[in-house]
mmCIF file of C-alpha atoms and ligand atoms in Angstrom:
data_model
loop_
_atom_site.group_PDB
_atom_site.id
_atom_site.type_symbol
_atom_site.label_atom_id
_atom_site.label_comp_id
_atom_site.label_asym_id
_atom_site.label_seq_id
_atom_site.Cartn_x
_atom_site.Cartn_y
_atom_site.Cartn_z
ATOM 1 C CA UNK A 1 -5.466 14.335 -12.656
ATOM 2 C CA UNK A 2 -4.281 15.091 -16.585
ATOM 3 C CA UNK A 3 -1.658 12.685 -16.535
ATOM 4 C CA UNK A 4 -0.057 9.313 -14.340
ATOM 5 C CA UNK A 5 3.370 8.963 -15.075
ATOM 6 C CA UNK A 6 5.521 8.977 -11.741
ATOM 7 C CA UNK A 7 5.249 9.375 -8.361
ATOM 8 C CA UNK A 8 4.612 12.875 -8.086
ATOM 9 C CA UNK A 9 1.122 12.289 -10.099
ATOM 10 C CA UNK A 10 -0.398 10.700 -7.182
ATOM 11 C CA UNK A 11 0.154 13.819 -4.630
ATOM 12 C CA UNK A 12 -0.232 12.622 -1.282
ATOM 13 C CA UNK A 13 0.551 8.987 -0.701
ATOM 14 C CA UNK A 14 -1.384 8.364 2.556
ATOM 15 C CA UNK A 15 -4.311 10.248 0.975
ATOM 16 C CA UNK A 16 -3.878 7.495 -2.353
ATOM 17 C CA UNK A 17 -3.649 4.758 0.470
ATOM 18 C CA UNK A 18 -6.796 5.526 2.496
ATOM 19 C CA UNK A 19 -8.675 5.808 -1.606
ATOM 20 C CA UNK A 20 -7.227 2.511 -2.507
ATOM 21 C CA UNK A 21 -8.409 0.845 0.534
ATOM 22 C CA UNK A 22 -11.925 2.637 -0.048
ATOM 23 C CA UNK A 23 -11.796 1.605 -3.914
ATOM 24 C CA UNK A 24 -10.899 -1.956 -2.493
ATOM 25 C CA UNK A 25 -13.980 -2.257 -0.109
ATOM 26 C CA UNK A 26 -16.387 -1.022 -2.381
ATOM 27 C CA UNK A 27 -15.303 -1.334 -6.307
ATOM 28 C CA UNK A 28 -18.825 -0.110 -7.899
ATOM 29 C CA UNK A 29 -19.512 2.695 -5.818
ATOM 30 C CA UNK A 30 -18.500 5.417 -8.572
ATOM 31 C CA UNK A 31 -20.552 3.500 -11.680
ATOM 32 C CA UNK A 32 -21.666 6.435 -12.808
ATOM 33 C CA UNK A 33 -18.242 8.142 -12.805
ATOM 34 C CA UNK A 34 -17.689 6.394 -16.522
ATOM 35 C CA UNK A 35 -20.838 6.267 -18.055
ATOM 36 C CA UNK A 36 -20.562 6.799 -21.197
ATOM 37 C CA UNK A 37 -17.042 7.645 -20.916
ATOM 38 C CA UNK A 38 -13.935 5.720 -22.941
ATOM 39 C CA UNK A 39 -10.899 4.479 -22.092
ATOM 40 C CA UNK A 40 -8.259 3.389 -25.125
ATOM 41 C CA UNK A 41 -5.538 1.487 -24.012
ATOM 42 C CA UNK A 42 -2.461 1.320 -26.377
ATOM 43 C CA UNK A 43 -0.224 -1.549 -26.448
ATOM 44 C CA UNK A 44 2.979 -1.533 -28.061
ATOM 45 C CA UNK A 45 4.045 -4.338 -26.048
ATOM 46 C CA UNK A 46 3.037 -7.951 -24.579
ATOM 47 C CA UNK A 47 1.131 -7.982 -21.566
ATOM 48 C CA UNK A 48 -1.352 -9.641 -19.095
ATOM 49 C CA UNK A 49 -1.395 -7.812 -15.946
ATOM 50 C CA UNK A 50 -1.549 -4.222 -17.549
ATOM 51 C CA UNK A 51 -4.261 -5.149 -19.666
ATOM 52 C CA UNK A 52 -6.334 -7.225 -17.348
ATOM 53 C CA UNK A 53 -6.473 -4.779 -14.933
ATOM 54 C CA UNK A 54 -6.765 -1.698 -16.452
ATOM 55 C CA UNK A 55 -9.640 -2.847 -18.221
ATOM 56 C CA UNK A 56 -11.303 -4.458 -15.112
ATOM 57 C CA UNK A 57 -10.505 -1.190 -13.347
ATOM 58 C CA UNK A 58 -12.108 1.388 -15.909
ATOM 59 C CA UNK A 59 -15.043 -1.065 -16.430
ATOM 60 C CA UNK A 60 -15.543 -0.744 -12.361
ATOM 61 C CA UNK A 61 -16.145 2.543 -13.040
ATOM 62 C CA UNK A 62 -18.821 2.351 -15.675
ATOM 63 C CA UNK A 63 -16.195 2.770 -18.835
ATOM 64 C CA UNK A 64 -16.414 1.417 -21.741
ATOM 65 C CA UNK A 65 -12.564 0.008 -22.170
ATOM 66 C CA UNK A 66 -11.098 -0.645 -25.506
ATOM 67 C CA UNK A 67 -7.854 -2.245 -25.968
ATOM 68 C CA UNK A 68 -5.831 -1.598 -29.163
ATOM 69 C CA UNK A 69 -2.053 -4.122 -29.881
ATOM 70 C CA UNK A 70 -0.239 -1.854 -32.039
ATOM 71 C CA UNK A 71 0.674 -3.687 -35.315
ATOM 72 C CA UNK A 72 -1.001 -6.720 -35.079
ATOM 73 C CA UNK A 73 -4.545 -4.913 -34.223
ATOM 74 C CA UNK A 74 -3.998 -1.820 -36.386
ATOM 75 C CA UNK A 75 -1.259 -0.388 -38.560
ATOM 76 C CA UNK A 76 2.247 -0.592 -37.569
ATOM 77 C CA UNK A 77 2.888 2.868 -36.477
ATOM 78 C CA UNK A 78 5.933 4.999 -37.192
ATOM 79 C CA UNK A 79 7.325 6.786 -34.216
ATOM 80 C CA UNK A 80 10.373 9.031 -35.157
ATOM 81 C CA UNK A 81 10.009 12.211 -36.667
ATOM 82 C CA UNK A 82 11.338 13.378 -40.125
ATOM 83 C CA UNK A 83 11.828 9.840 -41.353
ATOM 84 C CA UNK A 84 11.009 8.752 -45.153
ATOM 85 C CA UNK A 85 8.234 6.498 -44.849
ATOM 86 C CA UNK A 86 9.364 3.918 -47.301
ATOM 87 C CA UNK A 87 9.543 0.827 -44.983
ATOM 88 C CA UNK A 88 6.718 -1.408 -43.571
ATOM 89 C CA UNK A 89 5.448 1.357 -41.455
ATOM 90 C CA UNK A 90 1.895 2.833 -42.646
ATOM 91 C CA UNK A 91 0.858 5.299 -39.797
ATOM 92 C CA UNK A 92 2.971 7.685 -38.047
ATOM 93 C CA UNK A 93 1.818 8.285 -34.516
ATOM 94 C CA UNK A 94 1.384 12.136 -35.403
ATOM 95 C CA UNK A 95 -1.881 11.414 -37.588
ATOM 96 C CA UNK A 96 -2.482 8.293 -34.841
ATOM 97 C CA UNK A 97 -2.473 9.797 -31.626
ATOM 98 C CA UNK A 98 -5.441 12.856 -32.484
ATOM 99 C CA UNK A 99 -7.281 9.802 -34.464
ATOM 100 C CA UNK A 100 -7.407 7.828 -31.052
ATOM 101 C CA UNK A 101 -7.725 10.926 -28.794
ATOM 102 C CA UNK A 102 -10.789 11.741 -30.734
ATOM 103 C CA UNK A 103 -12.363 8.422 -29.816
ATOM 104 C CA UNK A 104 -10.973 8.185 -25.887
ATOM 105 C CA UNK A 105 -11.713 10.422 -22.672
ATOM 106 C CA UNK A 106 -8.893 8.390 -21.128
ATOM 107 C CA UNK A 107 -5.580 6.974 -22.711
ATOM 108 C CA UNK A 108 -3.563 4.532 -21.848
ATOM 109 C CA UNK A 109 0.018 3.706 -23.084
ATOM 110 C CA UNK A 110 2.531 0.630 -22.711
ATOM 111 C CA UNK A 111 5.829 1.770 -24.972
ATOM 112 C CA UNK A 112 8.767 0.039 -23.341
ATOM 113 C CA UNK A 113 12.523 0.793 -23.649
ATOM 114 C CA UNK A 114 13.708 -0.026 -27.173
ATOM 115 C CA UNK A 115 17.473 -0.158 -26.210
ATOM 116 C CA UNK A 116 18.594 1.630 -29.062
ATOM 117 C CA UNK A 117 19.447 4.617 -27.714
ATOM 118 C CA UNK A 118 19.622 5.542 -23.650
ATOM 119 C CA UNK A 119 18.384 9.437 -24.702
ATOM 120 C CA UNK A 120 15.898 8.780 -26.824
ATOM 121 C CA UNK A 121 14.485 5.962 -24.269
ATOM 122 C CA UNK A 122 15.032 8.354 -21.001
ATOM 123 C CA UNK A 123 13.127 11.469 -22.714
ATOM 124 C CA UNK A 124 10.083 9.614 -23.477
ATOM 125 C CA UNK A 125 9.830 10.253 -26.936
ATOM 126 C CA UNK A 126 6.738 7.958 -27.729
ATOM 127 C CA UNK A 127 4.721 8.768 -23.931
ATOM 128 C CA UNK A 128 5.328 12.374 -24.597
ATOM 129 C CA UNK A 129 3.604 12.299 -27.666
ATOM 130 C CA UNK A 130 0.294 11.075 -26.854
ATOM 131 C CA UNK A 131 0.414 13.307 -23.892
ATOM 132 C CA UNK A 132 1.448 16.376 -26.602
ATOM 133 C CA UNK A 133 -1.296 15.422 -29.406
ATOM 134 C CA UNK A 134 -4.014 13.203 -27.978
ATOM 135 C CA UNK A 135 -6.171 16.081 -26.440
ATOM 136 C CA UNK A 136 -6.849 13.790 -23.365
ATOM 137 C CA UNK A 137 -5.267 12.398 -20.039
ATOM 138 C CA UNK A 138 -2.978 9.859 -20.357
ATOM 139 C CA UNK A 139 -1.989 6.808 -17.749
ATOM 140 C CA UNK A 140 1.746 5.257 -18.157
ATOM 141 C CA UNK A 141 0.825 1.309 -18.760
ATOM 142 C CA UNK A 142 4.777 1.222 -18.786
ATOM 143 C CA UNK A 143 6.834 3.501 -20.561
ATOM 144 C CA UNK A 144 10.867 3.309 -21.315
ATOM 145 C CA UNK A 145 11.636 4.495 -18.001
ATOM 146 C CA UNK A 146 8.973 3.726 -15.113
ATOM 147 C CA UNK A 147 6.187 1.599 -14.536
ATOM 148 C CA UNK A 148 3.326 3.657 -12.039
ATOM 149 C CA UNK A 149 0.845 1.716 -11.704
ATOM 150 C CA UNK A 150 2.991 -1.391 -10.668
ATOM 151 C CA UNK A 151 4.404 0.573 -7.751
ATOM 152 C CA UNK A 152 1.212 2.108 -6.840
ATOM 153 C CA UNK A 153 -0.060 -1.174 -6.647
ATOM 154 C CA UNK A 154 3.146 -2.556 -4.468
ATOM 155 C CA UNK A 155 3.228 0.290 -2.246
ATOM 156 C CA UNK A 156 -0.589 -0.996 -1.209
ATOM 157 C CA UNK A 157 0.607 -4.056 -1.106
ATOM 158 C CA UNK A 158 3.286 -3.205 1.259
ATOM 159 C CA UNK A 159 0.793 -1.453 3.424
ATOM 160 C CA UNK A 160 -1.796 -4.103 3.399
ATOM 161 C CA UNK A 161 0.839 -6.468 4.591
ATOM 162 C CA UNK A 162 3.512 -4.642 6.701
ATOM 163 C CA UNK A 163 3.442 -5.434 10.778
ATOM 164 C CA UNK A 164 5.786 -2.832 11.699
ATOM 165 C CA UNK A 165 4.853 0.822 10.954
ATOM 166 C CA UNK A 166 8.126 1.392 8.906
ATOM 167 C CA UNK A 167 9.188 -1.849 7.232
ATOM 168 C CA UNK A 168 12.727 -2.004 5.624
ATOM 169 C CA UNK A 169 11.892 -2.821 1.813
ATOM 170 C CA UNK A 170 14.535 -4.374 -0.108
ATOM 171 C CA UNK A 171 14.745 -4.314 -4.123
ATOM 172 C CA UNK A 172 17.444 -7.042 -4.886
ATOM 173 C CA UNK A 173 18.730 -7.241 -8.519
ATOM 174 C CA UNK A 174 18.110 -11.301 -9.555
ATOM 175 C CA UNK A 175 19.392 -13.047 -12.562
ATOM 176 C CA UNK A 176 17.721 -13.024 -16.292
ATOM 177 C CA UNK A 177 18.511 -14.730 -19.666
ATOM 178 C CA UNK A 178 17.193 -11.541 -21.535
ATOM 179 C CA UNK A 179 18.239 -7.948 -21.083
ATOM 180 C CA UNK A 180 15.064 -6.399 -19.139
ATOM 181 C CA UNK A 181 13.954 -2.413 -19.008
ATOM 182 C CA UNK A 182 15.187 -0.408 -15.872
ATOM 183 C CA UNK A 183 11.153 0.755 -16.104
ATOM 184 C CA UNK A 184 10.153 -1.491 -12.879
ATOM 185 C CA UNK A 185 13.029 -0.792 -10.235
ATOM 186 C CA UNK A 186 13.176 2.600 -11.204
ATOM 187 C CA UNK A 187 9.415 3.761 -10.312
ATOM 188 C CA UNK A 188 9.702 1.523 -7.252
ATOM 189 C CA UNK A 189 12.789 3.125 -6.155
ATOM 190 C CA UNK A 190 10.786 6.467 -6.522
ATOM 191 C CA UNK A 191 7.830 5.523 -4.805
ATOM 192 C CA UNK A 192 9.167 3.924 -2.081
ATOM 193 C CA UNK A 193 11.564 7.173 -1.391
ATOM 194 C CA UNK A 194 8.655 8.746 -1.032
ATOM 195 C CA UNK A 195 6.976 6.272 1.520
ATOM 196 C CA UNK A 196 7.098 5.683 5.037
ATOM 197 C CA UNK A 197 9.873 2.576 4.660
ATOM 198 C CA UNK A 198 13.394 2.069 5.061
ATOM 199 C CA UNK A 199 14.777 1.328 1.304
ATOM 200 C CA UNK A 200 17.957 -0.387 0.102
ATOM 201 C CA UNK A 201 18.612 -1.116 -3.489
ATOM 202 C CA UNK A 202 21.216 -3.823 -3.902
ATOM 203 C CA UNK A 203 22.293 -5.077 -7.178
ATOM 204 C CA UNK A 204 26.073 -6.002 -8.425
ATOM 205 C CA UNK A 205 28.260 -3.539 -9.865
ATOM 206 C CA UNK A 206 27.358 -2.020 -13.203
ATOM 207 C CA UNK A 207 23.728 -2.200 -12.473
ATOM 208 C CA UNK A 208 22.746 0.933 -10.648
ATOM 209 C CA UNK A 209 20.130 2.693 -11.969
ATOM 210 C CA UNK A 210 20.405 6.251 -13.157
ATOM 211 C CA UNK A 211 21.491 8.854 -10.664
ATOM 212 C CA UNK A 212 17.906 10.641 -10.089
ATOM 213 C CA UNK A 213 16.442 6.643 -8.940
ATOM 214 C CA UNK A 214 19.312 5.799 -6.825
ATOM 215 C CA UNK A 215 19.778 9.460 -5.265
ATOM 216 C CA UNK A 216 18.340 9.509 -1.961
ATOM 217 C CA UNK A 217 18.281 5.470 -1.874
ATOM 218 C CA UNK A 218 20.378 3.308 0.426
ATOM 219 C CA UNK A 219 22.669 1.117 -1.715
ATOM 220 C CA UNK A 220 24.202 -1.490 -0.084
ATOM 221 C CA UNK A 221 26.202 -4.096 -3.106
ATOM 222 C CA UNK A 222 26.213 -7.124 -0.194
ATOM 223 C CA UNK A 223 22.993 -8.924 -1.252
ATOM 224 C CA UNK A 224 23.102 -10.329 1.959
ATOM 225 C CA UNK A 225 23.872 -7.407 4.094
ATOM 226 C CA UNK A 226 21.046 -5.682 2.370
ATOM 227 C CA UNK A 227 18.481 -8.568 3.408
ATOM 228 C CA UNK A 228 19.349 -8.759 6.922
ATOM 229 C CA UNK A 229 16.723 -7.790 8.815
ATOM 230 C CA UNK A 230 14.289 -6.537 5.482
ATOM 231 C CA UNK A 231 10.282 -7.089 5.864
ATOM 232 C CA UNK A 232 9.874 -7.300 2.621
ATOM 233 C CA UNK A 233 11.906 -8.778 -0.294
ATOM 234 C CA UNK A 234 11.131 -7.163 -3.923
ATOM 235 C CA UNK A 235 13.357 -9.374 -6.325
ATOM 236 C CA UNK A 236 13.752 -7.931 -10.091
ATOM 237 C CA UNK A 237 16.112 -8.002 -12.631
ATOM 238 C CA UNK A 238 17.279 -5.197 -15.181
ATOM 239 C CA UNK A 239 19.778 -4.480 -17.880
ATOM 240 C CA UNK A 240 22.404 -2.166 -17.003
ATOM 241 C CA UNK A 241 21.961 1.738 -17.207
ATOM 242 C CA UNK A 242 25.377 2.767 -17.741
ATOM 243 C CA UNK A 243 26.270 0.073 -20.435
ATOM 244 C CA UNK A 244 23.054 0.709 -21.544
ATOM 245 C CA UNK A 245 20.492 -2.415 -21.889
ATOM 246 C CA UNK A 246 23.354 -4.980 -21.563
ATOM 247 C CA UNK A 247 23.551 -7.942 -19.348
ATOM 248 C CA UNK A 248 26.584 -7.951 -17.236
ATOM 249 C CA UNK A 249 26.104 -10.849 -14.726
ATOM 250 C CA UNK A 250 24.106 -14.169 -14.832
ATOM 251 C CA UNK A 251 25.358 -15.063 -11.684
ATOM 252 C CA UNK A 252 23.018 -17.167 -9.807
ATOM 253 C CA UNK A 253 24.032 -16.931 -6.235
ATOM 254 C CA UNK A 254 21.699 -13.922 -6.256
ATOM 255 C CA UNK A 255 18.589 -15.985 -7.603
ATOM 256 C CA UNK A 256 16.225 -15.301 -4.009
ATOM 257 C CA UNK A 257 16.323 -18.708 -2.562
ATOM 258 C CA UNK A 258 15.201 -20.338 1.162
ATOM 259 C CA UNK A 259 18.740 -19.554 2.396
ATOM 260 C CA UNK A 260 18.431 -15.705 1.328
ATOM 261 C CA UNK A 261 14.613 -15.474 3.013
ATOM 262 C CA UNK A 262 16.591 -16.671 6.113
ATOM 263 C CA UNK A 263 18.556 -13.540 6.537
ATOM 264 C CA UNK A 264 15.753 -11.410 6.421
ATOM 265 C CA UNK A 265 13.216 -10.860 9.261
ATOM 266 C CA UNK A 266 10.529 -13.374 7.992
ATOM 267 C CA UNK A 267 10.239 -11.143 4.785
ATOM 268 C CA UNK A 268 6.994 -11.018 2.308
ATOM 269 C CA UNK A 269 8.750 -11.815 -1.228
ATOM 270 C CA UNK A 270 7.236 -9.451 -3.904
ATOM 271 C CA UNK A 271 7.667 -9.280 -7.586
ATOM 272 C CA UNK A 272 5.609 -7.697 -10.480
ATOM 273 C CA UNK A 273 5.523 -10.723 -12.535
ATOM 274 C CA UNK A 274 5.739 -12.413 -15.433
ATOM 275 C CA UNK A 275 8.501 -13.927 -13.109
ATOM 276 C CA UNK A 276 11.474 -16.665 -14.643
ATOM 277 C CA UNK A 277 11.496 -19.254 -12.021
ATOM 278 C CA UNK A 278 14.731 -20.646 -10.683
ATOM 279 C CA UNK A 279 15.881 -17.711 -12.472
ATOM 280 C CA UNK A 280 14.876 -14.720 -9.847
ATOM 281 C CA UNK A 281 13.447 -16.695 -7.334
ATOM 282 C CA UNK A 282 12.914 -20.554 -6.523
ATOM 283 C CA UNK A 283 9.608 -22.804 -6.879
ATOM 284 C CA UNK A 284 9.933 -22.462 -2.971
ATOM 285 C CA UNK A 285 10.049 -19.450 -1.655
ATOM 286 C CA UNK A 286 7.369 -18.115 -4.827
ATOM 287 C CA UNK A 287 5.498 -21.161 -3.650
ATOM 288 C CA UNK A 288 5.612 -20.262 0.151
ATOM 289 C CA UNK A 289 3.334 -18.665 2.516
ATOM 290 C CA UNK A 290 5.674 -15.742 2.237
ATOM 291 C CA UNK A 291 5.239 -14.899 -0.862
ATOM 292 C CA UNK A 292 2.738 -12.213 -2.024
ATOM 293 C CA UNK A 293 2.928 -11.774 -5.969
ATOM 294 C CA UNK A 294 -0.450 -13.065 -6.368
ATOM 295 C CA UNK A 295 -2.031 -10.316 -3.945
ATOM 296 C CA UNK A 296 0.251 -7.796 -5.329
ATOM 297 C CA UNK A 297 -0.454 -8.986 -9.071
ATOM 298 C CA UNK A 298 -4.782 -8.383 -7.695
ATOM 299 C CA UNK A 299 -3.723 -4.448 -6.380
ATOM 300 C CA UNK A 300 -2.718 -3.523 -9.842
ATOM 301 C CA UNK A 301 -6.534 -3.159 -10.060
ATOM 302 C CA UNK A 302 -6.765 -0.827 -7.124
ATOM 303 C CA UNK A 303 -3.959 1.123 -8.455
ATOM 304 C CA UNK A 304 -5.460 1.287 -12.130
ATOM 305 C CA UNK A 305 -8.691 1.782 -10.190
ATOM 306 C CA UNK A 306 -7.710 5.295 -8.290
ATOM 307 C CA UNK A 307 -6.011 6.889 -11.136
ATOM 308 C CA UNK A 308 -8.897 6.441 -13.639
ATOM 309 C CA UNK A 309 -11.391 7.300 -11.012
ATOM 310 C CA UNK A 310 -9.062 10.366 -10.321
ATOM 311 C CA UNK A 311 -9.162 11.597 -14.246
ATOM 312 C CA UNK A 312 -12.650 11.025 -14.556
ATOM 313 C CA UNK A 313 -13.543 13.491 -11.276
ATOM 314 C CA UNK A 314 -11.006 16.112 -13.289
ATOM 315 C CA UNK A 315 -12.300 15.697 -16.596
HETATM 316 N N1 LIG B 401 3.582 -6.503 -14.000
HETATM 317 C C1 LIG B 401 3.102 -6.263 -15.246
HETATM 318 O O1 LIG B 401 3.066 -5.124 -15.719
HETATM 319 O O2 LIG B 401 2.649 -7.359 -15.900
HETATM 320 P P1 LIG B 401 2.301 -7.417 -17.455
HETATM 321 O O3 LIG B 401 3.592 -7.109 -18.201
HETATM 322 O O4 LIG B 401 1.796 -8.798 -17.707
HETATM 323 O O5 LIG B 401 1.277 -6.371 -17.759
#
């Protein structure tokens, strides 16, 4: 594997099930995979999960992990092309990226949305580079338009927990003070096209995601027509993609609350975290024996896990 940056990186997705559960059982058994091999993960932006994991997960394999904050742990990094560098920028990713490929066998990259522009966002401009100049393979830690190894990690979630062999798995657009990325919803609405589950997106008006996330997807706009009847309940918000990265609605009658968990069919609530309580969902159903953000949260190591262990076996 050269390269994790959507769904169609992981090939088969029962095949990446049965090696997560295997990775799961038995975390050390490829130590020598990453001996002397290492991974350089790149952080443009905050994070706890991403980091954590990823650096639990290549260390599993015998890595050597090295995390680097861009700007407060090196230079702050220019990232547009054919710009006078006059301002407070004193590296420009071109010179960067081959510098840190030269040190890595594995890369990882968290560069989320900006919100300046939708194009420049949606083409990838910063991902695309270190997968154009770094010389090595490269793992999405979150770019401006998906999030991988978060919906790796849910989709094994959903497996590990799901009673029926084709659960219906509902993403629900929740409330936010802040204007989030679209990078979340949008790789789980591509991975769980893909999967064996019946999907519905519902979100209000405005908020659809771009065309190529919701093709193929069930929208319903009732919130509660959508959760009838769903196994499991993924809550998220996200800024709009048509009026790009603006909020439209704070309305809080779609905040996931004990009377919306009773329209579903004893649903599992999921969400990547960092969650805003009483924002997206309340202290009780996040509290509640239904809810499984803390086991989902522990599979972004078996999803970080596969796709190093994958790289390494191709390098
Ligand atoms: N879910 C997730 O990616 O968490 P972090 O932003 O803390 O890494």
């Amino acid at each position: 594997m050269k390269r994790f940056l959507k769904v169609e990186d992981i090939g088969n997705l029962d095949a990446a099930l049965k090696e997560a559960a295997e990775v799961k059982k038995t975390p050390f058994a490829w130590q020598n995979l990453g001996k002397n091999k290492t991974a350089i993960l790149i952080f443009f932006n905050s994070s706890l999960r991403t980091r954590l994991s990823t650096q639990k997960a290549a260390q599993n394999l015998g890595m050597n992990a090295i995390v680097l904050n861009v700007g407060t742990d090196s230079w702050q990094l220019e990232t547009e092309m054919g710009v006078v560098m006059d301002g407070n920028k004193s590296e420009h990713l071109r010179e960067a990226i081959p510098v840190i490929g030269s040190y890595a066998d594995i890369i990882g990259v968290r560069s989320f949305a900006k919100f300046e522009s939708r194009e420049f966002d949606y083409q990838e401009t910063i991902l695309n580079q270190f997968i154009e100049y770094s010389g090595c393979p490269v793992i999405s830690l979150e770019s401006a338009t998906r999030h991988p190894c978060q919906a790796f990690a849910d989709l094994i979630t959903i497996e590990e927990y799901k009673k029926v062999k084709r659960p219906k798995v509902v993403l629900t657009w929740a409330p936010h003070p802040k204007a989030l990325p679209q990078a979340v919803p949008n790789s789980f609405a591509e991975w769980m096209k893909v999967a064996d589950v019946d999907f519905v997106i519902t979100c209000p008006e405005g908020y659809q995601l771009a065309p190529e996330f919701m093709k193929g997807a069930h929208y319903e706009p009732d919130q509660k027509k959508a959760l009838e009847g769903a196994d499991f309940v993924y809550a998220k918000n996200w800024s709009s993609y048509e009026h790009y990265g603006q909020i439209l609605s704070k309305d809080m009658s779609w905040t996931v609350d004990a009377e919306h968990m009773s329209w579903t069919n004893n649903a599992k609530f999921m969400h990547c975290l960092p969650v805003r309580r009483n924002m997206i969902v309340t202290d009780e159903v996040i509290d509640s024996p239904n809810s499984i953000v803390i086991p989902e949260a522990a599979n972004r190591v078996v999803s970080a896990q596969v796709v190093i262990k994958r790289m390494l076996e191709s390098l």
